[in-house]
PDB file of C-alpha atoms in Angstrom:
ATOM      1  CA  UNK A 270       0.000   0.000   0.000  1.00  0.00           C
ATOM      2  CA  UNK A 271       1.450   3.379  -1.011  1.00  0.00           C
ATOM      3  CA  UNK A 272       1.785   6.361   1.307  1.00  0.00           C
ATOM      4  CA  UNK A 273      -0.884   8.232  -0.670  1.00  0.00           C
ATOM      5  CA  UNK A 274      -3.320   5.327  -0.351  1.00  0.00           C
ATOM      6  CA  UNK A 275      -2.672   5.101   3.379  1.00  0.00           C
ATOM      7  CA  UNK A 276      -3.282   8.833   3.769  1.00  0.00           C
ATOM      8  CA  UNK A 277      -6.530   8.603   1.795  1.00  0.00           C
ATOM      9  CA  UNK A 278      -7.692   5.722   3.992  1.00  0.00           C
ATOM     10  CA  UNK A 279      -6.936   7.718   7.121  1.00  0.00           C
ATOM     11  CA  UNK A 280      -8.868  10.705   5.793  1.00  0.00           C
ATOM     12  CA  UNK A 281     -11.844   8.482   4.945  1.00  0.00           C
ATOM     13  CA  UNK A 282     -11.721   6.930   8.409  1.00  0.00           C
ATOM     14  CA  UNK A 283     -11.672  10.359  10.058  1.00  0.00           C
ATOM     15  CA  UNK A 284     -14.556  11.523   7.867  1.00  0.00           C
ATOM     16  CA  UNK A 285     -16.553   8.402   8.757  1.00  0.00           C
ATOM     17  CA  UNK A 286     -16.033   9.002  12.476  1.00  0.00           C
ATOM     18  CA  UNK A 287     -16.937  12.682  12.075  1.00  0.00           C
ATOM     19  CA  UNK A 288     -20.065  11.767  10.074  1.00  0.00           C
ATOM     20  CA  UNK A 289     -21.177   9.291  12.740  1.00  0.00           C
ATOM     21  CA  UNK A 290     -20.664  11.830  15.530  1.00  0.00           C
ATOM     22  CA  UNK A 291     -22.616  14.469  13.583  1.00  0.00           C
ATOM     23  CA  UNK A 292     -25.466  11.997  13.035  1.00  0.00           C
ATOM     24  CA  UNK A 293     -25.615  11.028  16.714  1.00  0.00           C
ATOM     25  CA  UNK A 294     -25.663  14.737  17.596  1.00  0.00           C
ATOM     26  CA  UNK A 295     -28.385  15.461  15.017  1.00  0.00           C
ATOM     27  CA  UNK A 296     -30.605  12.656  16.309  1.00  0.00           C
ATOM     28  CA  UNK A 297     -30.116  13.831  19.895  1.00  0.00           C
ATOM     29  CA  UNK A 298     -31.101  17.387  18.934  1.00  0.00           C
ATOM     30  CA  UNK A 299     -34.139  16.146  17.004  1.00  0.00           C
ATOM     31  CA  UNK A 300     -35.304  14.153  20.027  1.00  0.00           C
ATOM     32  CA  UNK A 301     -34.862  17.301  22.104  1.00  0.00           C
ATOM     33  CA  UNK A 302     -37.122  19.138  19.660  1.00  0.00           C
ATOM     34  CA  UNK A 303     -39.668  16.321  19.865  1.00  0.00           C
ATOM     35  CA  UNK A 304     -39.619  16.488  23.665  1.00  0.00           C
ATOM     36  CA  UNK A 305     -40.225  20.246  23.565  1.00  0.00           C
ATOM     37  CA  UNK A 306     -43.111  19.681  21.144  1.00  0.00           C
ATOM     38  CA  UNK A 307     -44.619  17.034  23.425  1.00  0.00           C
ATOM     39  CA  UNK A 308     -44.310  19.341  26.454  1.00  0.00           C
ATOM     40  CA  UNK A 309     -45.874  22.339  24.696  1.00  0.00           C
ATOM     41  CA  UNK A 310     -48.556  20.270  22.932  1.00  0.00           C
ATOM     42  CA  UNK A 311     -50.073  19.495  26.317  1.00  0.00           C
ATOM     43  CA  UNK A 312     -51.299  23.120  26.516  1.00  0.00           C
ATOM     44  CA  UNK A 313     -51.083  24.615  23.002  1.00  0.00           C
ATOM     45  CA  UNK A 314     -52.540  23.703  19.632  1.00  0.00           C
ATOM     46  CA  UNK A 315     -50.345  21.705  17.274  1.00  0.00           C
ATOM     47  CA  UNK A 316     -50.763  24.296  14.492  1.00  0.00           C
ATOM     48  CA  UNK A 317     -49.215  26.933  16.733  1.00  0.00           C
ATOM     49  CA  UNK A 318     -46.202  24.685  17.377  1.00  0.00           C
ATOM     50  CA  UNK A 319     -45.840  23.954  13.652  1.00  0.00           C
ATOM     51  CA  UNK A 320     -45.788  27.708  13.048  1.00  0.00           C
ATOM     52  CA  UNK A 321     -42.952  28.234  15.518  1.00  0.00           C
ATOM     53  CA  UNK A 322     -41.084  25.192  14.181  1.00  0.00           C
ATOM     54  CA  UNK A 323     -41.252  26.389  10.589  1.00  0.00           C
ATOM     55  CA  UNK A 324     -40.792  30.121  11.104  1.00  0.00           C
ATOM     56  CA  UNK A 325     -37.832  30.047  13.458  1.00  0.00           C
ATOM     57  CA  UNK A 326     -36.298  27.166  11.523  1.00  0.00           C
ATOM     58  CA  UNK A 327     -36.030  29.613   8.612  1.00  0.00           C
ATOM     59  CA  UNK A 328     -33.828  31.901  10.712  1.00  0.00           C
ATOM     60  CA  UNK A 329     -31.319  29.064  11.062  1.00  0.00           C
ATOM     61  CA  UNK A 330     -31.138  28.295   7.336  1.00  0.00           C
ATOM     62  CA  UNK A 331     -31.112  31.940   6.184  1.00  0.00           C
ATOM     63  CA  UNK A 332     -27.322  32.482   6.603  1.00  0.00           C
ATOM     64  CA  UNK A 333     -26.696  29.504   4.321  1.00  0.00           C
ATOM     65  CA  UNK A 334     -28.987  30.994   1.690  1.00  0.00           C
ATOM     66  CA  UNK A 335     -27.167  34.338   1.819  1.00  0.00           C
ATOM     67  CA  UNK A 336     -23.716  32.743   1.636  1.00  0.00           C
ATOM     68  CA  UNK A 337     -21.995  32.401  -1.730  1.00  0.00           C
ATOM     69  CA  UNK A 338     -24.153  33.085  -4.786  1.00  0.00           C
ATOM     70  CA  UNK A 339     -26.748  34.990  -2.777  1.00  0.00           C
ATOM     71  CA  UNK A 340     -30.407  34.639  -1.890  1.00  0.00           C
ATOM     72  CA  UNK A 341     -31.914  35.405  -5.298  1.00  0.00           C
ATOM     73  CA  UNK A 342     -29.772  32.866  -7.136  1.00  0.00           C
ATOM     74  CA  UNK A 343     -30.507  30.081  -4.652  1.00  0.00           C
ATOM     75  CA  UNK A 344     -34.251  30.678  -4.673  1.00  0.00           C
ATOM     76  CA  UNK A 345     -34.449  30.614  -8.468  1.00  0.00           C
ATOM     77  CA  UNK A 346     -35.809  27.193  -9.367  1.00  0.00           C
ATOM     78  CA  UNK A 347     -37.477  25.510 -12.316  1.00  0.00           C
ATOM     79  CA  UNK A 348     -38.991  22.860 -10.036  1.00  0.00           C
ATOM     80  CA  UNK A 349     -41.369  24.928  -7.956  1.00  0.00           C
ATOM     81  CA  UNK A 350     -44.102  22.339  -8.463  1.00  0.00           C
ATOM     82  CA  UNK A 351     -42.005  19.598  -6.888  1.00  0.00           C
ATOM     83  CA  UNK A 352     -40.950  21.994  -4.120  1.00  0.00           C
ATOM     84  CA  UNK A 353     -44.652  22.538  -3.431  1.00  0.00           C
ATOM     85  CA  UNK A 354     -45.299  18.779  -3.265  1.00  0.00           C
ATOM     86  CA  UNK A 355     -42.335  18.227  -0.934  1.00  0.00           C
ATOM     87  CA  UNK A 356     -43.404  21.123   1.304  1.00  0.00           C
ATOM     88  CA  UNK A 357     -47.056  20.058   1.440  1.00  0.00           C
ATOM     89  CA  UNK A 358     -46.252  16.453   2.299  1.00  0.00           C
ATOM     90  CA  UNK A 359     -43.605  17.555   4.812  1.00  0.00           C
ATOM     91  CA  UNK A 360     -46.105  19.852   6.534  1.00  0.00           C
ATOM     92  CA  UNK A 361     -48.608  17.005   6.856  1.00  0.00           C
ATOM     93  CA  UNK A 362     -45.841  14.853   8.346  1.00  0.00           C
ATOM     94  CA  UNK A 363     -44.990  17.590  10.848  1.00  0.00           C
ATOM     95  CA  UNK A 364     -48.628  17.930  11.944  1.00  0.00           C
ATOM     96  CA  UNK A 365     -48.989  14.145  12.291  1.00  0.00           C
ATOM     97  CA  UNK A 366     -45.868  13.722  14.407  1.00  0.00           C
ATOM     98  CA  UNK A 367     -46.582  16.702  16.676  1.00  0.00           C
ATOM     99  CA  UNK A 368     -50.123  15.446  17.280  1.00  0.00           C
ATOM    100  CA  UNK A 369     -48.737  11.964  17.959  1.00  0.00           C
ATOM    101  CA  UNK A 370     -46.400  13.373  20.622  1.00  0.00           C
ATOM    102  CA  UNK A 371     -49.460  14.917  22.260  1.00  0.00           C
ATOM    103  CA  UNK A 372     -51.306  11.599  22.390  1.00  0.00           C
ATOM    104  CA  UNK A 373     -48.611   8.910  22.784  1.00  0.00           C
ATOM    105  CA  UNK A 374     -45.424   8.237  24.705  1.00  0.00           C
ATOM    106  CA  UNK A 375     -42.320   9.807  23.172  1.00  0.00           C
ATOM    107  CA  UNK A 376     -40.424   6.527  22.727  1.00  0.00           C
ATOM    108  CA  UNK A 377     -43.487   4.801  21.222  1.00  0.00           C
ATOM    109  CA  UNK A 378     -43.783   7.472  18.522  1.00  0.00           C
ATOM    110  CA  UNK A 379     -40.067   7.191  17.756  1.00  0.00           C
ATOM    111  CA  UNK A 380     -40.289   3.400  17.549  1.00  0.00           C
ATOM    112  CA  UNK A 381     -43.167   3.534  15.057  1.00  0.00           C
ATOM    113  CA  UNK A 382     -41.424   6.233  13.018  1.00  0.00           C
ATOM    114  CA  UNK A 383     -38.567   3.803  12.288  1.00  0.00           C
ATOM    115  CA  UNK A 384     -40.784   2.259   9.594  1.00  0.00           C
ATOM    116  CA  UNK A 385     -40.053   5.325   7.445  1.00  0.00           C
ATOM    117  CA  UNK A 386     -36.765   4.067   5.837  1.00  0.00           C
ATOM    118  CA  UNK A 387     -38.526   0.833   4.878  1.00  0.00           C
ATOM    119  CA  UNK A 388     -41.393   2.774   3.309  1.00  0.00           C
ATOM    120  CA  UNK A 389     -38.901   4.960   1.471  1.00  0.00           C
ATOM    121  CA  UNK A 390     -37.292   1.867  -0.045  1.00  0.00           C
ATOM    122  CA  UNK A 391     -40.685   0.494  -1.096  1.00  0.00           C
ATOM    123  CA  UNK A 392     -41.833   3.823  -2.583  1.00  0.00           C
ATOM    124  CA  UNK A 393     -38.632   4.202  -4.591  1.00  0.00           C
ATOM    125  CA  UNK A 394     -39.869   1.428  -6.913  1.00  0.00           C
ATOM    126  CA  UNK A 395     -43.059   3.052  -8.289  1.00  0.00           C
ATOM    127  CA  UNK A 396     -41.943   6.678  -7.871  1.00  0.00           C
ATOM    128  CA  UNK A 397     -38.266   6.559  -8.834  1.00  0.00           C
ATOM    129  CA  UNK A 398     -38.127   3.418 -10.947  1.00  0.00           C
ATOM    130  CA  UNK A 399     -35.475   1.877  -8.697  1.00  0.00           C
ATOM    131  CA  UNK A 400     -34.977  -1.876  -8.486  1.00  0.00           C
ATOM    132  CA  UNK A 401     -35.523  -3.634  -5.159  1.00  0.00           C
ATOM    133  CA  UNK A 402     -34.588  -7.303  -4.975  1.00  0.00           C
ATOM    134  CA  UNK A 403     -36.362 -10.054  -3.063  1.00  0.00           C
ATOM    135  CA  UNK A 404     -33.996  -9.771  -0.099  1.00  0.00           C
ATOM    136  CA  UNK A 405     -34.919  -6.159   0.535  1.00  0.00           C
ATOM    137  CA  UNK A 406     -38.615  -6.850  -0.064  1.00  0.00           C
ATOM    138  CA  UNK A 407     -38.346  -9.577   2.584  1.00  0.00           C
ATOM    139  CA  UNK A 408     -36.721  -7.106   4.962  1.00  0.00           C
ATOM    140  CA  UNK A 409     -39.544  -4.628   4.303  1.00  0.00           C
ATOM    141  CA  UNK A 410     -42.085  -7.361   5.091  1.00  0.00           C
ATOM    142  CA  UNK A 411     -40.313  -8.179   8.367  1.00  0.00           C
ATOM    143  CA  UNK A 412     -40.342  -4.470   9.230  1.00  0.00           C
ATOM    144  CA  UNK A 413     -44.110  -4.273   8.706  1.00  0.00           C
ATOM    145  CA  UNK A 414     -44.456  -7.373  10.887  1.00  0.00           C
ATOM    146  CA  UNK A 415     -42.608  -5.429  13.575  1.00  0.00           C
ATOM    147  CA  UNK A 416     -45.187  -2.643  13.326  1.00  0.00           C
ATOM    148  CA  UNK A 417     -47.997  -5.186  13.726  1.00  0.00           C
ATOM    149  CA  UNK A 418     -46.287  -6.531  16.848  1.00  0.00           C
ATOM    150  CA  UNK A 419     -46.170  -3.020  18.311  1.00  0.00           C
ATOM    151  CA  UNK A 420     -49.802  -2.120  17.589  1.00  0.00           C
ATOM    152  CA  UNK A 421     -51.408  -5.503  18.323  1.00  0.00           C
ATOM    153  CA  UNK A 422     -54.026  -5.724  21.083  1.00  0.00           C
ATOM    154  CA  UNK A 423     -52.085  -5.712  24.342  1.00  0.00           C
ATOM    155  CA  UNK A 424     -49.001  -4.360  22.621  1.00  0.00           C
ATOM    156  CA  UNK A 425     -49.288  -0.993  24.315  1.00  0.00           C
ATOM    157  CA  UNK A 426     -50.060   0.947  21.130  1.00  0.00           C
ATOM    158  CA  UNK A 427     -53.425  -0.559  20.214  1.00  0.00           C
ATOM    159  CA  UNK A 428     -55.419   2.614  19.558  1.00  0.00           C
ATOM    160  CA  UNK A 429     -56.391   4.905  16.705  1.00  0.00           C
ATOM    161  CA  UNK A 430     -53.632   7.280  17.833  1.00  0.00           C
ATOM    162  CA  UNK A 431     -51.019   4.770  16.604  1.00  0.00           C
ATOM    163  CA  UNK A 432     -52.069   5.763  13.090  1.00  0.00           C
ATOM    164  CA  UNK A 433     -50.631   9.251  13.646  1.00  0.00           C
ATOM    165  CA  UNK A 434     -46.922   8.311  13.733  1.00  0.00           C
ATOM    166  CA  UNK A 435     -47.525   5.782  10.948  1.00  0.00           C
ATOM    167  CA  UNK A 436     -49.071   8.541   8.820  1.00  0.00           C
ATOM    168  CA  UNK A 437     -46.131  10.767   9.755  1.00  0.00           C
ATOM    169  CA  UNK A 438     -43.681   8.046   8.759  1.00  0.00           C
ATOM    170  CA  UNK A 439     -45.432   7.458   5.426  1.00  0.00           C
ATOM    171  CA  UNK A 440     -45.474  11.145   4.513  1.00  0.00           C
ATOM    172  CA  UNK A 441     -41.876  11.513   5.703  1.00  0.00           C
ATOM    173  CA  UNK A 442     -40.929   8.662   3.353  1.00  0.00           C
ATOM    174  CA  UNK A 443     -42.605  10.570   0.512  1.00  0.00           C
ATOM    175  CA  UNK A 444     -40.537  13.594   1.550  1.00  0.00           C
ATOM    176  CA  UNK A 445     -37.385  11.507   1.290  1.00  0.00           C
ATOM    177  CA  UNK A 446     -38.279  10.370  -2.231  1.00  0.00           C
ATOM    178  CA  UNK A 447     -38.991  13.913  -3.441  1.00  0.00           C
ATOM    179  CA  UNK A 448     -35.769  15.180  -1.856  1.00  0.00           C
ATOM    180  CA  UNK A 449     -33.843  12.515  -3.775  1.00  0.00           C
ATOM    181  CA  UNK A 450     -35.189  14.029  -6.981  1.00  0.00           C
ATOM    182  CA  UNK A 451     -34.817  17.679  -5.937  1.00  0.00           C
ATOM    183  CA  UNK A 452     -31.268  17.231  -4.664  1.00  0.00           C
ATOM    184  CA  UNK A 453     -30.106  16.449  -8.198  1.00  0.00           C
ATOM    185  CA  UNK A 454     -30.500  20.132  -9.100  1.00  0.00           C
ATOM    186  CA  UNK A 455     -31.315  22.053  -5.887  1.00  0.00           C
ATOM    187  CA  UNK A 456     -29.180  22.982  -2.890  1.00  0.00           C
ATOM    188  CA  UNK A 457     -30.202  21.626   0.549  1.00  0.00           C
ATOM    189  CA  UNK A 458     -30.757  25.136   1.938  1.00  0.00           C
ATOM    190  CA  UNK A 459     -33.119  25.901  -0.961  1.00  0.00           C
ATOM    191  CA  UNK A 460     -35.186  22.775  -0.311  1.00  0.00           C
ATOM    192  CA  UNK A 461     -35.374  23.519   3.420  1.00  0.00           C
ATOM    193  CA  UNK A 462     -36.349  27.146   2.764  1.00  0.00           C
ATOM    194  CA  UNK A 463     -39.317  26.336   0.525  1.00  0.00           C
ATOM    195  CA  UNK A 464     -40.522  23.738   3.023  1.00  0.00           C
ATOM    196  CA  UNK A 465     -40.234  26.150   5.945  1.00  0.00           C
ATOM    197  CA  UNK A 466     -41.989  28.928   4.034  1.00  0.00           C
ATOM    198  CA  UNK A 467     -44.919  26.736   2.957  1.00  0.00           C
ATOM    199  CA  UNK A 468     -45.287  25.147   6.389  1.00  0.00           C
ATOM    200  CA  UNK A 469     -45.184  28.527   8.120  1.00  0.00           C
ATOM    201  CA  UNK A 470     -47.831  30.021   5.810  1.00  0.00           C
ATOM    202  CA  UNK A 471     -50.056  26.946   6.210  1.00  0.00           C
ATOM    203  CA  UNK A 472     -49.850  27.106   9.999  1.00  0.00           C
ATOM    204  CA  UNK A 473     -50.638  30.845   9.865  1.00  0.00           C
ATOM    205  CA  UNK A 474     -54.039  30.028   8.364  1.00  0.00           C
ATOM    206  CA  UNK A 475     -54.942  28.219  11.598  1.00  0.00           C
ATOM    207  CA  UNK A 476     -53.494  30.746  14.027  1.00  0.00           C
ATOM    208  CA  UNK A 477     -56.537  33.114  14.202  1.00  0.00           C
ATOM    209  CA  UNK A 478     -58.624  30.177  15.445  1.00  0.00           C
ATOM    210  CA  UNK A 479     -56.158  28.368  17.726  1.00  0.00           C
ATOM    211  CA  UNK A 480     -53.630  30.962  18.925  1.00  0.00           C
ATOM    212  CA  UNK A 481     -52.972  31.062  22.659  1.00  0.00           C
ATOM    213  CA  UNK A 482     -50.350  33.541  23.821  1.00  0.00           C
ATOM    214  CA  UNK A 483     -47.584  31.658  25.647  1.00  0.00           C
ATOM    215  CA  UNK A 484     -48.184  32.001  29.359  1.00  0.00           C
ATOM    216  CA  UNK A 485     -44.657  33.018  30.357  1.00  0.00           C
ATOM    217  CA  UNK A 486     -41.073  33.323  29.154  1.00  0.00           C
ATOM    218  CA  UNK A 487     -40.557  29.602  29.640  1.00  0.00           C
ATOM    219  CA  UNK A 488     -43.298  28.754  27.138  1.00  0.00           C
ATOM    220  CA  UNK A 489     -42.051  31.429  24.722  1.00  0.00           C
ATOM    221  CA  UNK A 490     -38.566  29.915  24.928  1.00  0.00           C
ATOM    222  CA  UNK A 491     -39.961  26.409  24.502  1.00  0.00           C
ATOM    223  CA  UNK A 492     -41.904  27.230  21.336  1.00  0.00           C
ATOM    224  CA  UNK A 493     -39.153  29.331  19.780  1.00  0.00           C
ATOM    225  CA  UNK A 494     -36.708  26.596  20.748  1.00  0.00           C
ATOM    226  CA  UNK A 495     -38.712  24.047  18.738  1.00  0.00           C
ATOM    227  CA  UNK A 496     -37.920  26.027  15.587  1.00  0.00           C
ATOM    228  CA  UNK A 497     -34.302  26.883  16.349  1.00  0.00           C
ATOM    229  CA  UNK A 498     -33.432  23.390  17.567  1.00  0.00           C
ATOM    230  CA  UNK A 499     -35.181  21.797  14.586  1.00  0.00           C
ATOM    231  CA  UNK A 500     -33.183  23.997  12.207  1.00  0.00           C
ATOM    232  CA  UNK A 501     -29.915  23.140  13.957  1.00  0.00           C
ATOM    233  CA  UNK A 502     -30.744  19.430  13.823  1.00  0.00           C
ATOM    234  CA  UNK A 503     -31.343  19.650  10.070  1.00  0.00           C
ATOM    235  CA  UNK A 504     -27.959  21.310   9.591  1.00  0.00           C
ATOM    236  CA  UNK A 505     -26.213  18.709  11.749  1.00  0.00           C
ATOM    237  CA  UNK A 506     -27.786  15.866   9.779  1.00  0.00           C
ATOM    238  CA  UNK A 507     -26.824  17.527   6.479  1.00  0.00           C
ATOM    239  CA  UNK A 508     -23.239  17.779   7.721  1.00  0.00           C
ATOM    240  CA  UNK A 509     -23.282  14.098   8.683  1.00  0.00           C
ATOM    241  CA  UNK A 510     -24.304  13.025   5.168  1.00  0.00           C
ATOM    242  CA  UNK A 511     -21.728  15.394   3.678  1.00  0.00           C
ATOM    243  CA  UNK A 512     -18.852  13.927   5.716  1.00  0.00           C
ATOM    244  CA  UNK A 513     -19.599  10.227   5.240  1.00  0.00           C
ATOM    245  CA  UNK A 514     -21.664   7.893   3.017  1.00  0.00           C
ATOM    246  CA  UNK A 515     -25.328   7.322   3.800  1.00  0.00           C
ATOM    247  CA  UNK A 516     -24.686   3.633   4.512  1.00  0.00           C
ATOM    248  CA  UNK A 517     -22.183   4.613   7.222  1.00  0.00           C
ATOM    249  CA  UNK A 518     -24.185   7.227   9.118  1.00  0.00           C
ATOM    250  CA  UNK A 519     -27.824   6.183   8.567  1.00  0.00           C
ATOM    251  CA  UNK A 520     -27.807   3.272  11.072  1.00  0.00           C
ATOM    252  CA  UNK A 521     -27.064   5.752  13.839  1.00  0.00           C
ATOM    253  CA  UNK A 522     -30.483   7.328  13.335  1.00  0.00           C
ATOM    254  CA  UNK A 523     -31.705   4.407  15.424  1.00  0.00           C
ATOM    255  CA  UNK A 524     -29.948   5.868  18.483  1.00  0.00           C
ATOM    256  CA  UNK A 525     -33.104   7.969  18.695  1.00  0.00           C
ATOM    257  CA  UNK A 526     -34.846   5.186  20.615  1.00  0.00           C
ATOM    258  CA  UNK A 527     -32.184   5.449  23.343  1.00  0.00           C
ATOM    259  CA  UNK A 528     -32.634   9.201  23.734  1.00  0.00           C
ATOM    260  CA  UNK A 529     -36.416   8.885  23.452  1.00  0.00           C
ATOM    261  CA  UNK A 530     -36.671   6.276  26.217  1.00  0.00           C
ATOM    262  CA  UNK A 531     -34.305   8.243  28.479  1.00  0.00           C
ATOM    263  CA  UNK A 532     -36.109  11.578  28.035  1.00  0.00           C
ATOM    264  CA  UNK A 533     -39.575  10.017  28.152  1.00  0.00           C
ATOM    265  CA  UNK A 534     -38.812   8.238  31.411  1.00  0.00           C
ATOM    266  CA  UNK A 535     -37.047  11.233  32.996  1.00  0.00           C
ATOM    267  CA  UNK A 536     -39.834  13.748  32.343  1.00  0.00           C
ATOM    268  CA  UNK A 537     -43.028  11.704  31.903  1.00  0.00           C
ATOM    269  CA  UNK A 538     -42.252   8.373  33.563  1.00  0.00           C
ATOM    270  CA  UNK A 539     -42.905   6.545  30.268  1.00  0.00           C
ATOM    271  CA  UNK A 540     -41.428   3.161  29.361  1.00  0.00           C
ATOM    272  CA  UNK A 541     -42.221   1.119  26.217  1.00  0.00           C
ATOM    273  CA  UNK A 542     -43.923  -2.240  26.689  1.00  0.00           C
ATOM    274  CA  UNK A 543     -42.180  -5.509  25.840  1.00  0.00           C
ATOM    275  CA  UNK A 544     -44.237  -5.774  22.649  1.00  0.00           C
ATOM    276  CA  UNK A 545     -43.030  -2.332  21.547  1.00  0.00           C
ATOM    277  CA  UNK A 546     -39.416  -3.310  22.242  1.00  0.00           C
ATOM    278  CA  UNK A 547     -39.849  -6.556  20.273  1.00  0.00           C
ATOM    279  CA  UNK A 548     -41.537  -4.863  17.326  1.00  0.00           C
ATOM    280  CA  UNK A 549     -38.978  -2.059  17.346  1.00  0.00           C
ATOM    281  CA  UNK A 550     -36.217  -4.673  17.200  1.00  0.00           C
ATOM    282  CA  UNK A 551     -37.750  -6.181  14.051  1.00  0.00           C
ATOM    283  CA  UNK A 552     -38.130  -2.762  12.383  1.00  0.00           C
ATOM    284  CA  UNK A 553     -34.598  -1.634  13.270  1.00  0.00           C
ATOM    285  CA  UNK A 554     -33.101  -4.964  12.207  1.00  0.00           C
ATOM    286  CA  UNK A 555     -34.896  -4.742   8.852  1.00  0.00           C
ATOM    287  CA  UNK A 556     -33.684  -1.197   8.322  1.00  0.00           C
ATOM    288  CA  UNK A 557     -30.087  -2.122   9.134  1.00  0.00           C
ATOM    289  CA  UNK A 558     -30.238  -5.046   6.706  1.00  0.00           C
ATOM    290  CA  UNK A 559     -31.512  -2.808   3.910  1.00  0.00           C
ATOM    291  CA  UNK A 560     -28.716  -0.324   4.583  1.00  0.00           C
ATOM    292  CA  UNK A 561     -26.200  -3.172   4.532  1.00  0.00           C
ATOM    293  CA  UNK A 562     -27.654  -4.493   1.278  1.00  0.00           C
ATOM    294  CA  UNK A 563     -27.532  -1.058  -0.378  1.00  0.00           C
ATOM    295  CA  UNK A 564     -23.927  -0.595   0.734  1.00  0.00           C
ATOM    296  CA  UNK A 565     -22.993  -3.996  -0.705  1.00  0.00           C
ATOM    297  CA  UNK A 566     -24.640  -3.224  -4.042  1.00  0.00           C
ATOM    298  CA  UNK A 567     -22.904   0.160  -4.142  1.00  0.00           C
ATOM    299  CA  UNK A 568     -19.513  -1.484  -3.623  1.00  0.00           C
ATOM    300  CA  UNK A 569     -20.209  -3.970  -6.405  1.00  0.00           C
ATOM    301  CA  UNK A 570     -21.264  -1.134  -8.684  1.00  0.00           C
TER     302      UNK A 570
END
């Protein structure tokens, strides 16, 4: 092995470690945002929280839009229709998840949301024309079995409210598919901006009917924090995917269940049932296998 090859390998190893650390940080921040949303949703309407999440998230991404070629150049797009679809579906996902945090335990929502990568793989066939072999279809089937284990009677999640995180996961998977297409020509900051703008305007339509002025500075900070923290988490996750391949960093999204259980127990005394743990294990295992399979195919290619 030459010196140059050794140096390249060391750089790749450092980038992989950095990407993993950024992903773990991003997931931790996202769970913090979810916990804030759950806390505030106990006393405020979900639409109001979506407004704060979207509006103050824009403040975080704005410096990245102004950097380099400037705001006007980055907002010029020939794919406004697809931006609209991505923003609309993303807003529905945001509403579904925030409402789910109001009705269900934090860790239970996170566990059910892990079905999203499996749905994204399945949707890539009809929407993107990608090929999915029988091994990955089997993994997707096992993942759906895991969801059935979690929501079965006696499984701890057997209620109509379990449909909320599943709807959020489905729409989030649609978001992932549209982002795959948009990212071929659009910058990440541009995609995030159009989503934040649409989501903020949509939430504004509800505000005259649901607005409740935050009771004190703590609630103001909590609702503003939902937006700022969500924006920071998006940037951290973007950095993670920039530093290392998707197949390296994506499995660490599953650390969310650790943070979710810890925060849920510390603040609400919530613990998932055995059925939820078992079903979550099936979903996570299926997702990890699909990531492994995609990495193997990429190496062969």
